[in-house]
Coordinates of N, CA and C in Angstrom, one line a residue:
M1 N 0.7 -1.1 -0.1 CA 0.0 0.0 0.0 C 1.0 1.4 0.1
L2 N 0.4 2.2 -0.7 CA 1.5 3.3 -1.1 C 1.0 4.4 0.2
E3 N 2.0 5.0 0.7 CA 1.7 6.0 1.9 C 2.0 7.4 1.5
I4 N 1.1 8.3 1.8 CA 1.3 9.7 1.2 C 2.4 10.1 2.5
P5 N 3.4 10.7 2.1 CA 4.3 11.2 3.2 C 3.6 12.5 3.9
T6 N 3.7 12.6 5.2 CA 3.7 13.7 6.0 C 4.4 14.9 6.0
A7 N 4.0 16.2 6.1 CA 4.9 17.4 6.1 C 6.1 17.2 7.2
E8 N 5.9 16.3 8.1 CA 6.7 16.3 9.3 C 8.0 15.5 8.8
A9 N 7.7 14.6 7.7 CA 8.9 13.7 7.4 C 9.7 14.4 6.2
Q10 N 9.3 15.6 5.7 CA 10.1 16.0 4.7 C 11.0 16.9 5.3
T11 N 12.4 17.0 4.8 CA 13.2 17.9 5.5 C 13.6 18.9 4.6
P12 N 13.6 20.2 4.9 CA 14.0 21.3 4.1 C 15.3 21.2 3.6
I13 N 15.4 21.6 2.4 CA 17.0 21.6 1.7 C 17.3 23.0 2.5
Q14 N 18.5 22.9 3.1 CA 19.3 24.0 4.0 C 20.3 24.5 3.0
E15 N 20.5 25.9 2.7 CA 21.6 26.6 2.0 C 22.7 26.6 2.7
P16 N 23.8 26.3 2.3 CA 25.0 26.5 2.9 C 25.1 28.1 3.6
K17 N 25.5 28.0 4.6 CA 25.7 29.2 5.4 C 27.1 30.0 4.8
S18 N 27.0 31.4 5.0 CA 28.3 32.1 4.7 C 29.1 31.9 5.6
S19 N 30.6 31.5 5.3 CA 31.7 31.2 6.1 C 32.1 32.5 6.5
P20 N 32.9 32.5 7.7 CA 33.3 34.0 8.3 C 34.3 34.8 7.4
L21 N 35.0 34.0 6.1 CA 35.9 34.5 5.1 C 34.8 35.1 4.2
E22 N 33.8 34.6 3.9 CA 32.9 35.3 2.9 C 32.2 36.4 3.4
I23 N 31.9 36.6 5.0 CA 31.2 37.5 5.7 C 32.3 38.7 5.7
G24 N 33.6 38.5 5.8 CA 34.6 39.4 5.9 C 34.8 40.0 4.6
I25 N 34.6 39.2 3.5 CA 34.9 39.9 2.3 C 33.6 40.6 1.9
G26 N 32.4 40.3 2.2 CA 31.2 41.0 1.6 C 31.2 42.4 2.4
V27 N 31.8 42.5 3.7 CA 31.7 43.4 4.5 C 32.9 44.5 4.1
L28 N 33.8 44.0 3.6 CA 34.8 44.8 3.0 C 34.2 45.5 1.5
F29 N 33.6 44.7 0.7 CA 33.0 45.3 -0.2 C 32.0 46.4 0.0
L30 N 31.1 46.2 1.1 CA 30.4 47.2 1.5 C 31.0 48.4 2.0
L31 N 32.0 48.1 2.6 CA 32.9 49.3 3.2 C 33.4 50.3 2.2
L32 N 33.9 49.4 0.9 CA 34.5 50.1 0.0 C 33.6 51.1 -0.8
I33 N 32.4 51.0 -0.5 CA 31.1 52.1 -1.0 C 31.6 53.4 -0.5
L34 N 31.9 53.3 0.7 CA 32.2 54.7 1.3 C 33.1 55.7 0.5
P35 N 34.5 55.0 0.0 CA 35.6 56.0 -0.2 C 34.9 56.4 -1.7
V36 N 34.6 55.2 -2.4 CA 34.0 55.3 -3.7 C 33.0 56.5 -3.9
I37 N 32.1 56.7 -3.0 CA 31.2 57.7 -3.0 C 31.7 59.1 -2.8
S38 N 32.7 58.9 -1.7 CA 33.4 60.2 -1.4 C 34.2 60.7 -2.7
F39 N 34.8 60.0 -3.3 CA 35.7 60.1 -4.6 C 34.8 60.9 -5.5
S40 N 33.5 60.0 -5.9 CA 32.5 60.2 -6.7 C 32.1 61.7 -6.4
I41 N 31.7 62.2 -5.2 CA 31.2 63.5 -5.1 C 32.3 64.5 -5.2
R42 N 33.4 64.1 -4.9 CA 34.2 65.1 -5.1 C 34.7 65.3 -6.8
E43 N 34.6 64.1 -7.4 CA 34.6 64.5 -8.9 C 33.6 65.2 -9.5
L44 N 32.3 65.0 -8.9 CA 31.1 65.5 -9.6 C 31.0 67.3 -9.2
T45 N 31.7 67.6 -8.1 CA 32.1 69.0 -7.8 C 32.9 69.5 -8.6
D46 N 34.2 68.8 -8.8 CA 35.0 69.5 -9.9 C 34.6 69.7 -10.9
I47 N 33.8 68.8 -11.8 CA 33.0 68.8 -12.9 C 32.0 69.9 -12.9
A48 N 31.4 70.1 -11.8 CA 30.3 71.2 -11.7 C 31.1 72.6 -11.8
D49 N 32.3 72.8 -11.2 CA 33.1 74.0 -11.0 C 33.5 74.0 -12.7
S50 N 33.6 73.1 -13.4 CA 34.1 73.4 -14.7 C 33.4 73.8 -15.6
L51 N 32.0 73.7 -15.2 CA 30.9 74.0 -16.2 C 30.8 75.7 -16.3
E52 N 31.6 76.3 -15.2 CA 31.6 77.7 -15.2 C 32.6 78.1 -16.5
Y53 N 33.7 77.4 -16.6 CA 34.7 77.6 -17.5 C 34.5 76.8 -19.0
G54 N 33.4 76.6 -19.2 CA 33.1 75.8 -20.6 C 33.1 74.1 -20.6
G55 N 33.0 73.7 -19.4 CA 32.9 72.4 -19.3 C 31.6 71.9 -20.0
D56 N 31.3 70.6 -20.1 CA 30.5 70.1 -20.7 C 29.7 69.3 -19.8
M57 N 28.3 69.5 -19.8 CA 27.2 68.5 -18.9 C 27.3 67.2 -19.1
I58 N 27.7 66.8 -20.4 CA 27.9 65.5 -20.5 C 28.8 64.8 -19.7
D59 N 29.7 65.6 -19.3 CA 30.9 65.0 -18.4 C 30.4 64.7 -17.0
M60 N 29.4 65.6 -16.5 CA 28.6 65.1 -15.4 C 27.8 64.1 -15.4
L61 N 26.8 63.8 -16.4 CA 26.3 62.6 -16.6 C 27.1 61.5 -16.7
N62 N 28.2 61.4 -17.5 CA 29.2 60.3 -17.4 C 29.6 60.0 -16.1
S63 N 30.2 61.1 -15.4 CA 30.7 60.8 -14.0 C 29.7 59.9 -13.0
M64 N 28.4 60.4 -13.3 CA 27.5 59.5 -12.4 C 27.1 58.3 -13.0
V65 N 27.4 58.0 -14.3 CA 27.2 56.6 -14.7 C 28.2 56.0 -14.3
Y66 N 29.4 56.4 -14.4 CA 30.7 55.6 -13.8 C 30.6 55.3 -12.5
S67 N 30.2 56.5 -11.6 CA 30.2 56.1 -10.1 C 29.1 55.2 -9.7
L68 N 28.1 55.1 -10.5 CA 26.9 54.4 -10.1 C 27.0 52.9 -10.4
T69 N 28.0 52.5 -11.6 CA 28.4 51.4 -12.1 C 29.3 50.7 -11.0
T70 N 30.3 51.7 -10.7 CA 31.2 51.1 -9.5 C 30.3 50.9 -8.3
V71 N 29.6 51.6 -7.6 CA 28.8 51.4 -6.5 C 28.0 50.3 -6.5
S72 N 27.2 50.1 -7.5 CA 26.3 48.8 -7.9 C 27.1 47.6 -7.9
I73 N 28.3 47.5 -8.4 CA 29.2 46.5 -8.4 C 29.5 46.2 -7.0
L74 N 30.1 47.1 -6.1 CA 30.6 47.0 -5.0 C 29.3 46.4 -3.8
L75 N 28.1 46.9 -4.2 CA 27.0 46.7 -3.5 C 26.6 45.1 -3.8
V76 N 26.6 44.7 -5.2 CA 25.9 43.6 -5.4 C 26.9 42.6 -4.8
V77 N 28.3 42.5 -5.1 CA 29.1 41.8 -4.7 C 29.2 41.4 -3.2
G78 N 28.9 42.6 -2.3 CA 29.2 42.8 -1.0 C 27.9 41.9 -0.7
L79 N 26.6 42.2 -1.1 CA 25.6 41.5 -0.6 C 25.5 39.9 -1.2
Y80 N 26.1 39.6 -2.2 CA 26.1 38.2 -2.4 C 26.9 37.5 -1.6
Y81 N 28.3 38.0 -1.2 CA 29.2 37.1 -0.3 C 28.5 37.3 1.3
L82 N 27.6 38.1 1.5 CA 26.9 38.0 2.7 C 26.1 37.3 2.7
G83 N 25.6 36.6 1.7 CA 24.6 35.7 1.6 C 23.0 36.0 1.4
V84 N 23.0 37.4 1.2 CA 21.6 38.0 1.0 C 21.0 38.0 -0.2
I85 N 21.9 37.6 -1.5 CA 21.3 37.3 -2.7 C 21.4 35.9 -2.8
K86 N 20.2 35.4 -2.6 CA 20.3 33.8 -2.6 C 19.4 33.3 -3.7
T87 N 18.2 34.0 -3.7 CA 17.3 33.1 -4.7 C 17.8 33.4 -6.0
R88 N 17.2 32.6 -7.0 CA 17.7 32.7 -8.5 C 17.0 34.1 -9.0
A89 N 15.9 34.2 -8.6 CA 15.2 35.8 -9.0 C 16.1 36.9 -8.8
A90 N 16.6 36.7 -7.4 CA 17.5 37.9 -6.9 C 18.8 38.1 -7.6
K91 N 19.5 36.7 -8.0 CA 20.8 36.6 -8.8 C 20.6 37.2 -10.1
L92 N 19.5 37.0 -10.7 CA 19.1 37.4 -12.0 C 18.7 38.6 -12.3
V93 N 17.9 39.5 -11.2 CA 17.8 40.8 -11.4 C 19.1 41.5 -11.2
S94 N 19.8 41.3 -10.1 CA 21.0 41.8 -9.8 C 22.0 41.7 -10.9
G95 N 22.3 40.4 -11.5 CA 23.0 40.6 -12.6 C 22.8 41.3 -13.8
L96 N 21.5 41.3 -14.0 CA 20.8 42.0 -15.4 C 21.2 43.5 -15.1
T97 N 21.0 44.0 -14.2 CA 21.1 45.4 -13.6 C 22.7 45.5 -13.7
L98 N 23.7 45.0 -13.3 CA 24.9 45.3 -13.5 C 25.3 45.0 -15.1
I99 N 24.7 44.0 -15.6 CA 25.3 44.0 -17.0 C 24.6 45.3 -17.6
S100 N 23.3 45.7 -17.7 CA 22.7 47.0 -18.2 C 23.9 48.0 -17.6
L101 N 24.0 48.3 -16.5 CA 24.7 49.6 -15.9 C 26.4 49.4 -17.0
S102 N 26.7 48.1 -16.9 CA 28.2 48.1 -17.4 C 28.0 48.5 -18.9
L103 N 26.9 48.0 -19.6 CA 26.8 48.4 -21.1 C 26.5 49.8 -21.3
V104 N 25.8 50.5 -20.3 CA 25.8 52.0 -20.6 C 27.1 52.7 -20.1
N105 N 27.7 51.9 -19.3 CA 29.1 52.5 -19.0 C 30.2 52.7 -20.4
I106 N 30.1 51.4 -20.9 CA 30.8 51.4 -22.2 C 30.3 52.3 -23.3
L107 N 29.2 52.5 -23.5 CA 28.6 53.2 -24.4 C 29.1 54.7 -23.9
C108 N 29.0 55.2 -22.8 CA 29.6 56.7 -22.4 C 31.1 56.7 -22.5
R109 N 31.6 55.7 -22.3 CA 33.1 55.5 -22.4 C 33.6 55.8 -23.8
V110 N 32.7 55.0 -24.8 CA 33.0 55.2 -26.4 C 32.8 56.5 -26.8
V111 N 31.7 57.2 -26.2 CA 31.3 58.6 -26.6 C 32.6 59.7 -26.1
D112 N 33.1 59.5 -24.9 CA 34.1 60.0 -24.3 C 35.4 59.8 -25.2
F113 N 35.5 58.5 -25.5 CA 37.0 58.3 -26.4 C 36.8 59.0 -27.7
Q114 N 35.8 59.2 -28.4 CA 35.5 60.1 -29.5 C 35.7 61.5 -29.1
R115 N 35.4 61.9 -28.2 CA 35.5 63.4 -27.9 C 37.0 63.7 -27.7
E116 N 37.8 62.6 -26.7 CA 39.4 62.9 -26.5 C 39.8 62.5 -27.8
L117 N 39.4 61.7 -28.9 CA 40.1 61.6 -30.0 C 40.3 62.8 -30.7
Q118 N 39.1 63.4 -30.8 CA 38.8 64.9 -31.6 C 39.9 65.6 -31.1
R119 N 39.8 66.0 -29.8 CA 40.5 67.0 -29.0 C 41.9 66.9 -29.3
N120 N 42.5 65.5 -29.2 CA 43.8 65.2 -29.6 C 44.1 65.3 -31.2
R121 N 43.3 65.1 -32.0 CA 43.5 65.6 -33.4 C 43.4 67.1 -33.5
E122 N 42.8 67.7 -32.8 CA 42.9 69.4 -32.9 C 44.0 69.5 -32.4
W123 N 44.7 68.9 -31.4 CA 46.1 69.4 -30.7 C 47.2 68.9 -31.6
G124 N 46.8 68.5 -32.9 CA 48.1 68.0 -33.8 C 48.3 66.3 -33.8
W125 N 47.6 65.5 -33.0 CA 48.1 64.0 -32.9 C 47.3 63.6 -34.1
D126 N 47.8 62.6 -35.0 CA 47.2 62.1 -36.3 C 47.1 60.6 -36.0
G127 N 47.3 60.2 -34.9 CA 46.9 58.5 -34.7 C 45.6 58.1 -35.0
S128 N 45.4 56.7 -35.0 CA 44.4 55.9 -35.6 C 43.5 55.8 -34.0
M129 N 42.3 55.4 -34.3 CA 41.5 54.9 -33.0 C 42.1 53.8 -32.4
F130 N 42.7 52.8 -33.2 CA 43.1 51.6 -32.8 C 44.6 51.8 -31.8
E131 N 45.4 52.8 -32.4 CA 46.5 53.3 -31.5 C 46.1 54.0 -30.2
Y132 N 45.0 54.6 -30.4 CA 44.2 55.3 -29.2 C 43.9 54.4 -28.2
L133 N 43.2 53.3 -28.8 CA 42.7 52.3 -27.8 C 43.7 51.4 -27.2
S134 N 45.1 51.5 -27.9 CA 46.1 50.6 -27.0 C 46.7 51.2 -25.9
W135 N 46.4 52.5 -25.8 CA 47.0 53.1 -24.6 C 46.4 52.8 -23.4
P136 N 47.3 52.4 -22.2 CA 46.8 52.0 -21.0 C 45.4 52.6 -20.4
S137 N 45.7 53.9 -20.6 CA 44.6 54.9 -20.0 C 43.2 54.7 -20.6
T138 N 43.3 54.2 -21.7 CA 42.0 54.2 -22.8 C 41.7 52.9 -22.4
H139 N 42.4 51.5 -22.8 CA 41.7 50.3 -22.9 C 41.3 49.7 -21.2
E140 N 42.1 50.3 -20.2 CA 41.8 49.9 -19.0 C 40.4 50.4 -18.6
R141 N 39.9 51.4 -19.0 CA 38.5 51.9 -18.6 C 37.6 50.9 -19.3
I142 N 37.7 50.6 -20.5 CA 37.0 49.7 -21.2 C 37.0 48.2 -20.5
E143 N 38.1 47.6 -19.9 CA 38.2 46.5 -19.5 C 37.5 46.3 -17.8
L144 N 37.7 47.7 -17.4 CA 36.9 47.5 -16.0 C 35.5 47.6 -16.1
A145 N 35.0 48.3 -17.2 CA 33.5 48.1 -17.5 C 33.1 46.7 -17.8
L146 N 33.8 46.2 -18.6 CA 33.6 44.7 -18.9 C 33.8 43.8 -17.8
L147 N 34.6 43.9 -17.0 CA 34.6 43.1 -15.7 C 33.5 43.4 -14.9
G148 N 32.5 44.5 -14.7 CA 31.7 44.4 -14.3 C 30.3 43.4 -14.8
A149 N 30.3 43.5 -16.0 CA 29.5 42.5 -16.8 C 29.9 40.9 -16.5
I150 N 31.1 41.0 -16.6 CA 31.5 39.5 -16.2 C 31.2 39.0 -14.8
V151 N 31.5 39.9 -13.7 CA 31.0 39.6 -12.5 C 29.5 39.2 -12.5
A152 N 28.6 40.1 -13.2 CA 27.2 39.8 -13.2 C 27.0 38.5 -13.7
L153 N 27.5 37.9 -14.6 CA 27.3 36.7 -15.2 C 27.7 35.5 -14.4
L154 N 29.0 35.8 -13.6 CA 29.1 35.0 -12.6 C 28.2 34.6 -11.6
I155 N 27.6 36.1 -11.0 CA 26.6 35.9 -9.9 C 25.3 35.1 -10.4
M156 N 25.0 35.5 -11.8 CA 23.6 34.9 -12.4 C 23.9 33.3 -12.4
K157 N 25.1 32.9 -12.7 CA 25.3 31.5 -13.1 C 25.2 30.5 -11.8
K158 N 25.7 31.2 -10.6 CA 25.9 30.4 -9.5 C 24.2 30.1 -8.8

């Protein structure tokens, strides 16, 4: 005869708890948000001051996108290591958010690169876009934005 299992007989599946090392890493990432916000605010005030002297408003928008991307990556990774982001839906939403921000970041950087390249050409430099992208100061900015998307993919996969 078949028996219907009772609710008492079923054992819930336990998720592994965060280790002290993971908690420490998560707290470190969350603490890193404070200096990033401090630097971001200082950068924004510098850009706001430059608006008086012919600065571009797009620089302020780009600065906010770059800062928001960095803060979001630190926040998501910190919460992930603390074990706050557990469900598949939370991982998916946080991952897609980071990927979206990273893509916007890359697009803003490409526009910045075009403006910088134009300025360099006005000052007499006649190099190509490929040569410009080979400069460490240029390609490292793209790599950092791509790392944000890679982190997001890893969080979504686990």
